[in-house]
Tab-separated table of C-alpha atoms in Angstrom:
chain	number	residue	atom	x	y	z
A	147	UNK	CA	121.319	133.286	102.391
A	148	UNK	CA	119.587	130.658	104.489
A	149	UNK	CA	116.096	129.335	104.285
A	150	UNK	CA	115.094	131.710	107.069
A	151	UNK	CA	115.464	134.533	104.571
A	152	UNK	CA	112.380	133.171	102.829
A	153	UNK	CA	110.279	133.083	105.994
A	154	UNK	CA	106.577	133.682	105.603
A	155	UNK	CA	106.669	137.344	106.617
A	156	UNK	CA	104.794	138.855	103.661
A	157	UNK	CA	101.902	137.698	101.462
A	158	UNK	CA	104.231	137.788	98.447
A	159	UNK	CA	106.729	135.398	100.071
A	160	UNK	CA	103.921	133.130	101.250
A	161	UNK	CA	102.568	132.963	97.708
A	162	UNK	CA	106.054	132.268	96.276
A	163	UNK	CA	106.665	129.518	98.825
A	164	UNK	CA	103.346	127.853	98.029
A	165	UNK	CA	104.045	127.989	94.275
A	166	UNK	CA	107.552	126.567	94.801
A	167	UNK	CA	106.167	123.687	96.853
A	168	UNK	CA	103.465	122.986	94.268
A	169	UNK	CA	105.892	123.072	91.346
A	170	UNK	CA	108.273	120.676	93.076
A	171	UNK	CA	105.519	118.338	94.319
A	172	UNK	CA	103.820	117.875	90.960
A	173	UNK	CA	106.955	116.288	89.496
A	174	UNK	CA	107.012	113.800	92.335
A	175	UNK	CA	103.326	113.273	91.700
A	176	UNK	CA	104.035	112.435	88.039
A	177	UNK	CA	106.913	110.099	88.984
A	178	UNK	CA	104.814	108.114	91.434
A	179	UNK	CA	101.776	108.171	89.202
A	180	UNK	CA	103.895	106.108	86.797
A	181	UNK	CA	104.998	103.728	89.538
A	182	UNK	CA	101.420	103.328	90.713
A	183	UNK	CA	100.077	102.677	87.216
A	184	UNK	CA	102.848	100.160	86.458
A	185	UNK	CA	102.201	98.301	89.718
A	186	UNK	CA	98.454	98.134	89.201
A	187	UNK	CA	98.589	97.041	85.537
A	188	UNK	CA	101.753	94.907	85.819
A	189	UNK	CA	99.814	91.741	84.967
A	190	UNK	CA	98.427	93.380	81.792
A	191	UNK	CA	101.832	94.768	80.845
A	192	UNK	CA	103.330	91.323	81.356
A	193	UNK	CA	100.675	89.725	79.139
A	194	UNK	CA	101.101	92.360	76.412
A	195	UNK	CA	104.888	92.335	76.237
A	196	UNK	CA	105.845	88.904	77.674
A	197	UNK	CA	103.016	86.593	76.661
A	198	UNK	CA	102.987	83.034	77.940
A	199	UNK	CA	100.854	80.591	79.854
A	200	UNK	CA	102.161	81.401	83.315
A	201	UNK	CA	100.780	84.601	84.964
A	202	UNK	CA	103.519	84.478	87.624
A	203	UNK	CA	106.243	84.439	84.945
A	204	UNK	CA	104.552	87.304	83.105
A	205	UNK	CA	104.456	89.341	86.329
A	206	UNK	CA	108.082	88.505	87.075
A	207	UNK	CA	109.029	89.675	83.584
A	208	UNK	CA	107.144	92.942	84.035
A	209	UNK	CA	108.788	93.528	87.439
A	210	UNK	CA	112.145	92.597	85.890
A	211	UNK	CA	111.773	95.504	83.445
A	212	UNK	CA	110.768	97.667	86.402
A	213	UNK	CA	113.948	96.651	88.252
A	214	UNK	CA	116.240	97.048	85.220
A	215	UNK	CA	115.029	100.622	84.671
A	216	UNK	CA	116.447	101.484	88.087
A	217	UNK	CA	119.946	100.838	86.746
A	218	UNK	CA	119.670	104.153	84.932
A	219	UNK	CA	118.726	106.128	88.035
A	220	UNK	CA	122.338	106.432	89.349
A	221	UNK	CA	123.456	107.534	85.887
A	222	UNK	CA	120.689	110.097	85.807
A	223	UNK	CA	121.697	111.365	89.227
A	224	UNK	CA	125.371	111.566	88.205
A	225	UNK	CA	124.322	113.668	85.200
A	226	UNK	CA	121.531	115.862	86.624
A	227	UNK	CA	122.742	116.225	90.229
A	228	UNK	CA	126.067	118.003	89.542
A	229	UNK	CA	124.378	119.904	86.727
A	230	UNK	CA	121.778	121.212	89.176
A	231	UNK	CA	124.570	122.427	91.453
A	232	UNK	CA	126.220	124.225	88.529
A	233	UNK	CA	123.393	125.786	86.464
A	234	UNK	CA	120.545	125.794	88.987
A	235	UNK	CA	117.718	123.690	90.292
A	236	UNK	CA	114.873	125.167	88.234
A	237	UNK	CA	116.377	124.504	84.783
A	238	UNK	CA	117.191	120.882	85.521
A	239	UNK	CA	113.785	120.213	87.062
A	240	UNK	CA	112.072	121.494	83.908
A	241	UNK	CA	114.012	118.915	81.837
A	242	UNK	CA	113.447	115.982	84.182
A	243	UNK	CA	109.670	116.350	84.297
A	244	UNK	CA	109.541	116.597	80.504
A	245	UNK	CA	111.548	113.399	80.014
A	246	UNK	CA	109.775	111.568	82.804
A	247	UNK	CA	106.196	112.255	81.728
A	248	UNK	CA	107.075	111.830	78.052
A	249	UNK	CA	108.522	108.368	78.506
A	250	UNK	CA	105.509	107.265	80.587
A	251	UNK	CA	103.167	108.600	77.910
A	252	UNK	CA	105.090	106.681	75.246
A	253	UNK	CA	104.509	103.341	77.009
A	254	UNK	CA	100.786	103.819	76.385
A	255	UNK	CA	101.441	103.994	72.637
A	256	UNK	CA	103.783	100.989	72.291
A	257	UNK	CA	102.676	98.037	70.149
A	258	UNK	CA	102.628	94.697	71.949
A	259	UNK	CA	104.501	91.447	71.406
A	260	UNK	CA	101.786	90.068	69.108
A	261	UNK	CA	102.325	92.986	66.755
A	262	UNK	CA	106.095	93.492	66.572
A	263	UNK	CA	107.565	90.542	68.440
A	264	UNK	CA	110.682	90.979	70.570
A	265	UNK	CA	110.945	94.646	69.591
A	266	UNK	CA	107.969	95.274	71.917
A	267	UNK	CA	109.688	94.365	75.201
A	268	UNK	CA	112.849	96.116	73.958
A	269	UNK	CA	110.933	99.346	73.432
A	270	UNK	CA	109.216	98.961	76.802
A	271	UNK	CA	112.617	98.609	78.441
A	272	UNK	CA	113.896	101.680	76.548
A	273	UNK	CA	110.994	103.805	77.779
A	274	UNK	CA	111.407	102.572	81.331
A	275	UNK	CA	115.151	103.299	81.239
A	276	UNK	CA	114.534	106.844	79.984
A	277	UNK	CA	112.052	107.233	82.791
A	278	UNK	CA	114.631	105.902	85.251
A	279	UNK	CA	117.336	108.229	83.897
A	280	UNK	CA	115.178	111.327	84.291
A	281	UNK	CA	113.927	110.202	87.709
A	282	UNK	CA	117.562	110.136	88.812
A	283	UNK	CA	117.533	113.931	88.773
A	284	UNK	CA	113.902	114.492	89.744
A	285	UNK	CA	113.423	113.630	93.383
A	286	UNK	CA	116.731	115.005	94.621
A	287	UNK	CA	116.105	118.281	92.804
A	288	UNK	CA	112.525	118.604	93.995
A	289	UNK	CA	113.455	117.923	97.637
A	290	UNK	CA	116.398	120.349	97.368
A	291	UNK	CA	114.105	122.981	95.829
A	292	UNK	CA	111.598	122.841	98.696
A	293	UNK	CA	114.266	122.622	101.391
A	294	UNK	CA	115.993	125.762	100.082
A	295	UNK	CA	112.749	127.715	99.982
A	296	UNK	CA	111.214	126.626	103.287
A	297	UNK	CA	111.707	128.485	106.579
A	298	UNK	CA	114.070	126.686	108.952
A	299	UNK	CA	111.470	126.042	111.631
A	300	UNK	CA	108.834	124.732	109.180
A	301	UNK	CA	110.966	122.742	106.764
A	302	UNK	CA	109.454	119.479	107.926
A	303	UNK	CA	105.937	120.710	107.279
A	304	UNK	CA	106.660	122.082	103.804
A	305	UNK	CA	108.873	119.156	102.907
A	306	UNK	CA	106.080	116.761	103.734
A	307	UNK	CA	104.054	118.236	100.868
A	308	UNK	CA	106.566	116.715	98.454
A	309	UNK	CA	105.665	113.272	99.803
A	310	UNK	CA	102.005	114.348	99.790
A	311	UNK	CA	102.584	114.674	96.029
A	312	UNK	CA	104.088	111.166	96.037
A	313	UNK	CA	100.957	109.719	97.609
A	314	UNK	CA	98.617	111.718	95.386
A	315	UNK	CA	100.503	110.467	92.352
A	316	UNK	CA	100.419	106.900	93.526
A	317	UNK	CA	96.781	107.293	94.552
A	318	UNK	CA	95.902	108.507	91.070
A	319	UNK	CA	98.047	105.744	89.637
A	320	UNK	CA	95.962	103.274	91.655
A	321	UNK	CA	92.562	104.917	91.230
A	322	UNK	CA	92.623	105.221	87.426
A	323	UNK	CA	93.528	101.558	86.770
A	324	UNK	CA	91.122	100.437	89.478
A	325	UNK	CA	88.259	102.333	87.853
A	326	UNK	CA	89.139	100.834	84.490
A	327	UNK	CA	89.541	97.287	85.860
A	328	UNK	CA	86.158	97.449	87.604
A	329	UNK	CA	84.314	99.035	84.647
A	330	UNK	CA	85.868	97.242	81.656
A	331	UNK	CA	85.798	93.593	80.700
A	332	UNK	CA	88.998	91.581	81.087
A	333	UNK	CA	89.464	91.357	77.274
A	334	UNK	CA	89.068	95.122	76.964
A	335	UNK	CA	91.675	95.713	79.685
A	336	UNK	CA	94.116	93.398	77.946
A	337	UNK	CA	93.393	94.957	74.579
A	338	UNK	CA	93.516	98.703	75.252
A	339	UNK	CA	92.367	99.586	78.756
A	340	UNK	CA	95.802	99.214	80.344
A	341	UNK	CA	97.166	101.901	78.005
A	342	UNK	CA	94.850	104.693	79.203
A	343	UNK	CA	96.571	105.380	82.565
A	344	UNK	CA	99.956	105.751	80.862
A	345	UNK	CA	98.578	108.257	78.366
A	346	UNK	CA	97.265	110.464	81.199
A	347	UNK	CA	100.904	111.133	82.212
A	348	UNK	CA	101.249	113.416	79.179
A	349	UNK	CA	98.933	116.229	80.310
A	350	UNK	CA	99.964	115.731	83.939
A	351	UNK	CA	103.584	116.357	83.033
A	352	UNK	CA	102.542	119.339	80.892
A	353	UNK	CA	101.004	121.044	83.950
A	354	UNK	CA	104.164	120.389	85.949
A	355	UNK	CA	106.394	121.803	83.225
A	356	UNK	CA	104.274	124.955	83.039
A	357	UNK	CA	104.493	125.517	86.799
A	358	UNK	CA	108.260	124.948	86.886
A	359	UNK	CA	108.964	127.268	83.971
A	360	UNK	CA	107.200	130.084	85.817
A	361	UNK	CA	109.452	129.941	88.883
A	362	UNK	CA	112.905	131.379	89.533
A	363	UNK	CA	115.711	129.430	91.158
A	364	UNK	CA	115.981	129.084	94.923
A	365	UNK	CA	117.330	131.944	97.076
A	366	UNK	CA	120.141	129.624	98.320
A	367	UNK	CA	121.369	128.868	94.817
A	368	UNK	CA	121.108	132.506	93.679
A	369	UNK	CA	123.206	133.522	96.678
A	370	UNK	CA	125.746	130.870	95.695
A	371	UNK	CA	125.922	132.424	92.241
A	372	UNK	CA	126.250	135.958	93.530
A	373	UNK	CA	129.037	135.008	95.944
A	374	UNK	CA	130.892	133.048	93.213
A	375	UNK	CA	130.947	129.908	95.367
A	376	UNK	CA	129.595	127.459	92.783
A	377	UNK	CA	131.827	124.386	92.732
A	378	UNK	CA	133.619	123.709	89.475
A	379	UNK	CA	133.212	119.997	90.182
A	380	UNK	CA	130.342	119.294	92.618
A	381	UNK	CA	130.998	115.557	92.256
A	382	UNK	CA	134.586	115.908	93.428
A	383	UNK	CA	133.559	118.287	96.223
A	384	UNK	CA	130.974	115.756	97.393
A	385	UNK	CA	133.357	112.776	97.399
A	386	UNK	CA	136.199	114.672	99.101
A	387	UNK	CA	134.229	116.493	101.772
A	388	UNK	CA	131.034	114.575	102.397
A	389	UNK	CA	131.473	110.858	101.705
A	390	UNK	CA	130.683	109.836	105.304
A	391	UNK	CA	127.397	111.737	105.249
A	392	UNK	CA	126.664	110.226	101.847
A	393	UNK	CA	126.952	106.693	103.316
A	394	UNK	CA	124.636	107.625	106.199
A	395	UNK	CA	122.057	108.955	103.752
A	396	UNK	CA	122.237	105.769	101.686
A	397	UNK	CA	121.657	103.656	104.800
A	398	UNK	CA	118.529	105.637	105.678
A	399	UNK	CA	117.249	105.382	102.123
A	400	UNK	CA	117.388	101.555	102.256
A	401	UNK	CA	114.545	101.226	104.790
A	402	UNK	CA	112.576	104.032	103.117
A	403	UNK	CA	112.709	102.264	99.774
A	404	UNK	CA	111.970	98.772	101.031
A	405	UNK	CA	108.879	100.260	102.682
A	406	UNK	CA	107.920	102.280	99.605
A	407	UNK	CA	108.237	99.509	97.080
A	408	UNK	CA	106.749	96.819	99.262
A	409	UNK	CA	103.638	98.756	100.246
A	410	UNK	CA	103.072	100.934	97.182
A	411	UNK	CA	104.407	98.865	94.296
A	412	UNK	CA	104.524	95.161	95.162
A	413	UNK	CA	101.405	94.879	97.299
A	414	UNK	CA	98.781	94.990	94.500
A	415	UNK	CA	100.347	91.958	92.822
A	416	UNK	CA	100.883	90.202	96.187
A	417	UNK	CA	97.252	90.539	97.155
A	418	UNK	CA	95.910	89.342	93.823
A	419	UNK	CA	98.342	86.664	92.761
A	420	UNK	CA	99.808	85.325	96.009
A	421	UNK	CA	96.691	85.548	98.175
A	422	UNK	CA	94.115	85.237	95.410
A	423	UNK	CA	92.145	88.310	96.472
A	424	UNK	CA	89.793	89.773	93.882
A	425	UNK	CA	90.628	92.987	92.041
A	426	UNK	CA	88.200	95.034	94.130
A	427	UNK	CA	89.253	93.320	97.373
A	428	UNK	CA	92.928	94.120	96.647
A	429	UNK	CA	92.757	97.579	95.110
A	430	UNK	CA	90.155	99.363	97.227
A	431	UNK	CA	91.885	98.727	100.630
A	432	UNK	CA	95.163	100.002	99.162
A	433	UNK	CA	93.507	103.210	98.025
A	434	UNK	CA	91.983	103.578	101.521
A	435	UNK	CA	95.466	103.270	103.071
A	436	UNK	CA	96.854	105.905	100.723
A	437	UNK	CA	94.021	108.252	101.795
A	438	UNK	CA	94.905	107.581	105.447
A	439	UNK	CA	98.567	108.412	104.784
A	440	UNK	CA	97.573	111.580	102.918
A	441	UNK	CA	95.609	112.680	105.991
A	442	UNK	CA	98.551	112.069	108.326
A	443	UNK	CA	101.665	113.050	106.394
A	444	UNK	CA	101.722	116.822	106.914
A	445	UNK	CA	101.079	116.284	110.643
A	446	UNK	CA	104.098	113.959	110.753
A	447	UNK	CA	106.169	116.594	108.933
A	448	UNK	CA	105.068	119.234	111.453
A	449	UNK	CA	105.819	116.841	114.318
A	450	UNK	CA	109.393	116.440	113.078
A	451	UNK	CA	109.767	120.228	113.238
A	452	UNK	CA	108.868	120.102	116.916
A	453	UNK	CA	110.536	116.942	118.257
A	454	UNK	CA	113.267	116.473	115.639
A	455	UNK	CA	113.802	114.229	112.620
A	456	UNK	CA	115.717	111.481	114.431
A	457	UNK	CA	112.956	110.543	116.940
A	458	UNK	CA	110.403	110.230	114.136
A	459	UNK	CA	112.749	108.080	112.002
A	460	UNK	CA	113.606	105.889	115.011
A	461	UNK	CA	109.926	105.406	115.766
A	462	UNK	CA	109.355	104.325	112.140
A	463	UNK	CA	112.196	101.789	112.261
A	464	UNK	CA	110.951	100.276	115.523
A	465	UNK	CA	107.407	100.016	114.118
A	466	UNK	CA	108.746	98.289	111.019
A	467	UNK	CA	110.518	95.747	113.242
A	468	UNK	CA	107.500	95.030	115.438
A	469	UNK	CA	104.440	95.334	113.170
A	470	UNK	CA	105.076	93.572	109.820
A	471	UNK	CA	104.354	90.035	111.129
A	472	UNK	CA	101.005	91.031	112.720
A	473	UNK	CA	100.219	93.076	109.621
A	474	UNK	CA	100.861	90.173	107.221
A	475	UNK	CA	98.957	87.782	109.478
A	476	UNK	CA	95.941	90.051	109.136
A	477	UNK	CA	96.439	90.463	105.383
A	478	UNK	CA	96.764	86.686	104.966
A	479	UNK	CA	93.162	86.247	106.219
A	480	UNK	CA	92.244	87.553	102.761
A	481	UNK	CA	89.026	89.294	103.732
A	482	UNK	CA	88.340	92.968	103.196
A	483	UNK	CA	88.394	94.096	106.850
A	484	UNK	CA	91.573	92.286	107.941
A	485	UNK	CA	93.354	93.195	104.709
A	486	UNK	CA	92.553	96.853	105.298
A	487	UNK	CA	93.705	96.668	108.936
A	488	UNK	CA	96.987	94.959	108.041
A	489	UNK	CA	97.738	97.452	105.291
A	490	UNK	CA	96.946	100.341	107.654
A	491	UNK	CA	99.530	99.021	110.125
A	492	UNK	CA	102.141	99.103	107.374
A	493	UNK	CA	100.929	102.558	106.296
A	494	UNK	CA	101.343	103.907	109.834
A	495	UNK	CA	104.912	102.644	109.852
A	496	UNK	CA	105.734	104.102	106.463
A	497	UNK	CA	104.184	107.543	106.874
A	498	UNK	CA	106.638	108.157	109.725
A	499	UNK	CA	109.503	107.656	107.285
A	500	UNK	CA	108.263	109.729	104.397
A	501	UNK	CA	106.801	112.608	106.438
A	502	UNK	CA	110.180	114.110	107.418
A	503	UNK	CA	112.110	112.666	104.441
A	504	UNK	CA	112.289	115.683	102.140
A	505	UNK	CA	113.245	117.985	105.003
A	506	UNK	CA	115.894	115.706	106.403
A	507	UNK	CA	118.081	114.340	103.630
A	508	UNK	CA	118.809	117.560	101.663
A	509	UNK	CA	119.737	119.342	104.903
A	510	UNK	CA	122.553	116.843	105.491
A	511	UNK	CA	124.664	118.622	102.803
A	512	UNK	CA	125.740	122.217	102.107
A	513	UNK	CA	124.213	124.147	99.215
A	514	UNK	CA	127.295	123.798	97.025
A	515	UNK	CA	126.847	120.022	96.661
A	516	UNK	CA	123.299	119.495	97.895
A	517	UNK	CA	121.612	118.544	94.628
A	518	UNK	CA	124.412	116.204	93.547
A	519	UNK	CA	124.971	114.538	96.940
A	520	UNK	CA	121.305	113.940	97.680
A	521	UNK	CA	120.485	112.760	94.166
A	522	UNK	CA	123.446	110.429	93.828
A	523	UNK	CA	123.211	108.896	97.308
A	524	UNK	CA	119.449	108.511	97.126
A	525	UNK	CA	119.407	106.952	93.668
A	526	UNK	CA	122.292	104.524	94.190
A	527	UNK	CA	120.520	103.129	97.251
A	528	UNK	CA	117.163	103.173	95.489
A	529	UNK	CA	118.534	101.314	92.464
A	530	UNK	CA	120.169	98.631	94.588
A	531	UNK	CA	117.293	98.142	97.023
A	532	UNK	CA	114.112	99.932	95.942
A	533	UNK	CA	113.789	98.856	92.324
A	534	UNK	CA	114.635	95.260	93.149
A	535	UNK	CA	112.211	94.952	96.090
A	536	UNK	CA	109.125	93.781	94.125
A	537	UNK	CA	111.252	91.367	92.092
A	538	UNK	CA	112.980	89.940	95.183
A	539	UNK	CA	109.689	89.577	97.086
A	540	UNK	CA	107.973	87.871	94.148
A	541	UNK	CA	110.897	85.554	93.433
A	542	UNK	CA	111.508	84.584	97.091
A	543	UNK	CA	107.861	83.795	97.678
A	544	UNK	CA	107.958	81.567	94.606
A	545	UNK	CA	111.203	79.863	95.673
A	546	UNK	CA	110.535	79.456	99.405
A	547	UNK	CA	106.760	79.135	99.345
A	548	UNK	CA	106.688	81.501	102.355
A	549	UNK	CA	104.062	84.224	101.861
A	550	UNK	CA	105.513	86.184	104.787
A	551	UNK	CA	108.877	86.851	103.151
A	552	UNK	CA	108.026	90.562	102.499
A	553	UNK	CA	107.468	90.999	106.239
A	554	UNK	CA	110.893	89.554	107.073
A	555	UNK	CA	112.460	91.757	104.386
A	556	UNK	CA	110.862	94.864	105.935
A	557	UNK	CA	112.045	93.887	109.412
A	558	UNK	CA	115.643	93.283	108.299
A	559	UNK	CA	115.778	96.617	106.476
A	560	UNK	CA	114.407	98.426	109.528
A	561	UNK	CA	116.896	96.811	111.871
A	562	UNK	CA	119.754	97.901	109.615
A	563	UNK	CA	118.172	101.363	109.177
A	564	UNK	CA	118.444	102.161	112.888
A	565	UNK	CA	122.245	102.440	112.591
A	566	UNK	CA	122.429	105.331	110.084
A	567	UNK	CA	119.509	107.094	111.791
A	568	UNK	CA	121.490	107.124	115.051
A	569	UNK	CA	124.605	108.363	113.210
A	570	UNK	CA	122.920	111.226	111.331
A	571	UNK	CA	123.004	114.788	112.680
A	572	UNK	CA	119.793	116.413	113.818
A	573	UNK	CA	118.857	119.203	111.397
A	574	UNK	CA	115.405	120.255	112.575
A	575	UNK	CA	115.077	124.019	112.982
A	576	UNK	CA	118.669	124.701	111.899
A	577	UNK	CA	119.878	126.742	108.906
A	578	UNK	CA	120.758	124.573	105.926
A	579	UNK	CA	124.438	125.526	105.904
A	580	UNK	CA	125.001	125.634	109.651
A	581	UNK	CA	128.454	124.323	110.567
A	582	UNK	CA	130.139	125.128	107.252
A	583	UNK	CA	132.927	127.652	106.745
A	584	UNK	CA	130.975	129.891	104.363
A	585	UNK	CA	127.374	130.110	103.189
A	586	UNK	CA	126.762	127.133	100.927
A	587	UNK	CA	130.348	125.782	101.166
A	588	UNK	CA	132.843	123.984	103.333
A	589	UNK	CA	136.325	125.340	103.827
A	590	UNK	CA	137.760	122.701	101.576
A	591	UNK	CA	135.076	122.205	98.945
A	592	UNK	CA	133.908	125.597	97.831
A	593	UNK	CA	136.014	125.648	94.719
A	594	UNK	CA	136.885	122.003	94.338
């Protein structure tokens, strides 16, 4: 069964498709809510768990924990990805959202360094690693889930809603801390205010778990079960039959993650600490850019259905080569209008990458290894490049004294990203398993 079998030809199928998209997107929303919160309260987290007299060192310590947690993402993908190809997407996604939201909630309850000493940063790292482990199976599964439900000719549009969930999550993760920072005194934020956004992850994850428990597995996976084509070892099948495609995927993910973690995670700290912009002057323009990207992202997804995924990705890479220097020159003026304009230039680059993302990468692999291949490739690249991006940017600015280093990093990643984009196959409008020997398999990997 291909995704076309779930085309929107009846009200019941339309309703099922909408519920599947919502259930997948809310997990991504929860994941990026955590990233947004951590980015916006990183200075408070650093002060609570790594106290000292140097705000830059505290921020570096907080981002160091952020980067270390990404070491668990490949392990999570190695565990959850093959499991999702063996027992189904829905069951695994129910577990990942529970672990992910639970570990974020726990951070809000942790005692600080002044209360339990070095046990405090150790517990923070433990929670972040659990979050990283569960995230290793979250995004790949959610993207796979939507891709296997969506009609072939509208996969870009429906897949873009997963990234819509990303932006909503990050927007909430920015809005809640911003509201607290602007309404509470600085001592109150350092004392207890920074904990509130983390605690909100509990009920948010509960809603996601409820939605996911109500859904069945995807038609593609159920067909795989019925035809007895489930791989005994999806990991082996992936490595034997699809390693070249896996490398292409990882190359594409590099530019996506440098863009993600520069714009959505590192930028709040950059604006406040490096440029000395006030809380309101830094946070409000970022929220405005997120709103702009929310308005554009489904149109970008729909555009990729019409013109193809490769042209949209190539446009994004070219924009990220040309626009970062002008964008950072505007941001460096450190006034509200130019900061907003510079951030919008970066947002226009980035929305072209994430709009077709969830429709493109899962479609590169057959159903039999899709969850494992996408999760493992995505998370290895994310751990190596994405999680370290804020730390590298912060450290290199400190070492070189060059405030434009993040722009050069974006440009280098985009230049390298053009190569795998050119090498990838165009998948727009095509059945998920087109070109394979049997539905959901290759001739050599169906029973590997």
